[in-house]
Amino acid sequence: MALGEDLGAGRWSVRIQIRPLVSLIWLAALIMAIGGATAASDRRYRTAKAVEAPALGAAAGDRAA
């Protein structure tokens, strides 16, 4: 919906456009956001990163010595 120009005497022109497929774009964005939040909250990724960090640090120390 868009408000146009003043036609005088308190009247305004109004333009209304109906685009039914635009709602599918918003639905797809919502689904992707939910999927991203679900993936980010997965506990496997947090525990795997915590386990790998000391192992990588020890391996880097072995190479330097």
Coordinates of N, CA, C and O in Angstrom, one line a residue:
M1 N 0.8 -1.2 0.0 CA 0.0 0.0 0.0 C 0.9 1.2 0.0 O 1.9 1.3 0.7
A2 N 0.6 2.2 -0.8 CA 1.4 3.4 -0.9 C 0.5 4.6 -1.0 O -0.5 4.6 -1.7
L3 N 0.8 5.6 -0.2 CA 0.0 6.9 -0.2 C 0.6 7.8 -1.2 O 1.8 8.0 -1.3
G4 N -0.3 8.2 -2.1 CA 0.2 9.0 -3.3 C 0.1 10.5 -2.9 O 0.4 10.9 -1.8
E5 N -0.3 11.3 -3.9 CA -0.4 12.7 -3.7 C -1.7 13.2 -3.2 O -2.7 12.5 -3.3
D6 N -1.7 14.4 -2.7 CA -2.9 15.1 -2.2 C -3.8 15.5 -3.4 O -3.3 16.2 -4.3
L7 N -5.0 15.1 -3.5 CA -5.9 15.4 -4.5 C -6.7 16.7 -4.2 O -7.5 17.1 -5.0
G8 N -6.6 17.2 -3.0 CA -7.3 18.4 -2.6 C -8.6 18.0 -1.9 O -9.1 16.8 -2.0
A9 N -9.1 18.9 -1.1 CA -10.4 18.7 -0.4 C -10.3 17.5 0.6 O -11.2 16.7 0.8
G10 N -9.1 17.3 1.1 CA -8.9 16.2 2.1 C -8.8 14.8 1.5 O -8.9 13.8 2.2
R11 N -8.7 14.7 0.2 CA -8.6 13.4 -0.5 C -7.2 13.1 -0.9 O -6.4 14.0 -1.3
W12 N -6.8 11.9 -0.9 CA -5.5 11.4 -1.2 C -5.6 10.2 -2.2 O -6.5 9.4 -2.1
S13 N -4.6 10.1 -3.1 CA -4.6 8.9 -3.9 C -3.9 7.8 -3.2 O -2.9 8.0 -2.5
V14 N -4.4 6.6 -3.3 CA -3.8 5.4 -2.7 C -3.6 4.3 -3.7 O -4.4 4.1 -4.5
R15 N -2.4 3.7 -3.7 CA -2.1 2.6 -4.6 C -1.9 1.4 -3.8 O -1.2 1.3 -2.8
I16 N -2.6 0.3 -4.2 CA -2.6 -1.0 -3.5 C -2.1 -2.0 -4.5 O -2.7 -2.1 -5.6
Q17 N -1.0 -2.7 -4.2 CA -0.5 -3.8 -5.0 C -0.6 -5.1 -4.3 O -0.2 -5.2 -3.1
I18 N -1.1 -6.1 -4.9 CA -1.1 -7.4 -4.3 C -0.1 -8.3 -5.0 O -0.2 -8.5 -6.2
R19 N 0.8 -8.8 -4.3 CA 1.9 -9.7 -4.8 C 1.9 -10.9 -3.9 O 2.6 -11.0 -2.9
P20 N 1.2 -12.0 -4.3 CA 1.0 -13.1 -3.4 C 2.3 -13.9 -3.2 O 2.4 -14.6 -2.2
L21 N 3.2 -13.9 -4.2 CA 4.4 -14.7 -4.0 C 5.5 -14.1 -3.1 O 6.4 -14.8 -2.7
V22 N 5.3 -12.9 -2.8 CA 6.3 -12.2 -1.9 C 6.3 -12.9 -0.5 O 7.3 -13.0 0.2
S23 N 5.1 -13.3 -0.1 CA 5.0 -14.0 1.2 C 5.8 -15.2 1.3 O 6.3 -15.6 2.3
L24 N 6.0 -15.9 0.1 CA 6.9 -17.1 0.1 C 8.3 -16.8 0.3 O 9.1 -17.5 0.9
I25 N 8.8 -15.6 -0.1 CA 10.1 -15.1 0.1 C 10.3 -15.0 1.6 O 11.4 -15.4 2.2
W26 N 9.4 -14.3 2.3 CA 9.5 -14.1 3.7 C 9.4 -15.5 4.5 O 10.1 -15.7 5.5
L27 N 8.6 -16.4 4.0 CA 8.5 -17.7 4.6 C 9.9 -18.4 4.5 O 10.3 -19.1 5.4
A28 N 10.5 -18.4 3.3 CA 11.8 -19.0 3.1 C 12.8 -18.4 4.0 O 13.7 -19.1 4.6
A29 N 12.8 -17.1 4.2 CA 13.8 -16.4 5.1 C 13.6 -16.9 6.5 O 14.5 -17.1 7.3
L30 N 12.3 -17.0 6.9 CA 12.0 -17.5 8.3 C 12.5 -19.0 8.5 O 13.1 -19.3 9.5
I31 N 12.3 -19.8 7.5 CA 12.7 -21.2 7.6 C 14.2 -21.3 7.7 O 14.8 -22.0 8.5
M32 N 14.9 -20.4 6.9 CA 16.4 -20.4 7.0 C 16.9 -19.9 8.3 O 17.9 -20.4 8.9
A33 N 16.2 -18.9 8.9 CA 16.6 -18.4 10.2 C 16.4 -19.5 11.3 O 17.3 -19.6 12.2
I34 N 15.3 -20.2 11.2 CA 15.1 -21.3 12.2 C 16.1 -22.4 12.0 O 16.7 -22.9 13.0
G35 N 16.5 -22.7 10.8 CA 17.5 -23.7 10.6 C 18.9 -23.3 11.1 O 19.6 -24.1 11.7
G36 N 19.2 -22.0 10.8 CA 20.5 -21.5 11.3 C 20.6 -21.5 12.8 O 21.6 -21.8 13.4
A37 N 19.5 -21.1 13.5 CA 19.5 -21.1 15.0 C 19.5 -22.5 15.5 O 20.2 -22.7 16.5
T38 N 18.9 -23.4 14.9 CA 18.9 -24.8 15.3 C 20.4 -25.4 15.1 O 20.9 -26.0 16.0
A39 N 21.0 -25.1 14.0 CA 22.4 -25.5 13.8 C 23.3 -24.9 14.8 O 24.2 -25.6 15.3
A40 N 23.2 -23.6 15.1 CA 24.1 -22.9 16.0 C 23.9 -23.4 17.4 O 24.8 -23.4 18.2
S41 N 22.7 -23.9 17.8 CA 22.5 -24.3 19.1 C 22.8 -25.8 19.3 O 22.6 -26.3 20.4
D42 N 23.3 -26.5 18.3 CA 23.6 -27.9 18.4 C 24.8 -28.1 19.3 O 25.9 -27.5 19.1
R43 N 24.7 -28.9 20.3 CA 25.7 -29.1 21.4 C 26.9 -29.8 20.8 O 28.0 -29.6 21.3
R44 N 26.8 -30.6 19.8 CA 27.9 -31.4 19.2 C 29.0 -30.4 18.7 O 30.2 -30.7 18.8
Y45 N 28.6 -29.3 18.1 CA 29.6 -28.4 17.6 C 30.4 -27.7 18.7 O 31.6 -27.5 18.6
R46 N 29.7 -27.4 19.8 CA 30.4 -26.7 20.9 C 31.4 -27.7 21.6 O 32.5 -27.3 22.0
T47 N 31.0 -28.9 21.8 CA 31.8 -29.9 22.5 C 33.0 -30.3 21.7 O 34.1 -30.5 22.1
A48 N 32.8 -30.4 20.4 CA 33.8 -30.8 19.5 C 34.9 -29.7 19.4 O 36.1 -30.0 19.4
K49 N 34.5 -28.5 19.4 CA 35.5 -27.4 19.4 C 36.3 -27.3 20.6 O 37.5 -27.1 20.6
A50 N 35.6 -27.6 21.8 CA 36.3 -27.6 23.1 C 37.3 -28.7 23.2 O 38.4 -28.6 23.7
V51 N 37.0 -29.9 22.6 CA 37.9 -31.0 22.7 C 39.1 -30.8 21.7 O 40.2 -31.2 22.1
E52 N 38.9 -30.3 20.6 CA 39.9 -30.1 19.6 C 40.9 -29.0 20.0 O 42.1 -29.1 19.7
A53 N 40.5 -28.0 20.7 CA 41.4 -26.9 21.1 C 42.7 -27.3 21.8 O 43.8 -27.0 21.5
P54 N 42.5 -28.1 22.9 CA 43.8 -28.5 23.6 C 44.6 -29.5 22.8 O 45.9 -29.4 22.8
A55 N 44.0 -30.3 22.0 CA 44.8 -31.2 21.1 C 45.6 -30.4 20.1 O 46.8 -30.8 19.8
L56 N 45.0 -29.4 19.5 CA 45.8 -28.6 18.6 C 46.9 -27.8 19.2 O 48.0 -27.7 18.7
G57 N 46.7 -27.3 20.4 CA 47.7 -26.6 21.1 C 48.9 -27.5 21.5 O 50.0 -27.1 21.4
A58 N 48.6 -28.7 21.9 CA 49.7 -29.7 22.2 C 50.4 -30.0 21.0 O 51.7 -30.2 21.0
A59 N 49.7 -30.2 19.9 CA 50.4 -30.6 18.6 C 51.3 -29.5 18.1 O 52.4 -29.7 17.7
A60 N 50.9 -28.2 18.3 CA 51.7 -27.1 17.9 C 52.9 -27.0 18.8 O 54.0 -26.6 18.3
G61 N 52.8 -27.3 20.1 CA 53.9 -27.3 21.0 C 54.9 -28.3 20.7 O 56.1 -28.2 20.8
D62 N 54.5 -29.5 20.2 CA 55.4 -30.6 19.8 C 56.2 -30.2 18.6 O 57.4 -30.6 18.5
R63 N 55.6 -29.5 17.7 CA 56.3 -29.1 16.4 C 57.4 -28.1 16.7 O 58.4 -28.0 16.1
A64 N 57.1 -27.2 17.7 CA 58.1 -26.1 18.0 C 59.3 -26.6 18.7 O 60.4 -26.1 18.6
A65 N 59.1 -27.7 19.5 CA 60.3 -28.2 20.3 C 61.2 -29.1 19.5 O 61.3 -29.4 18.5

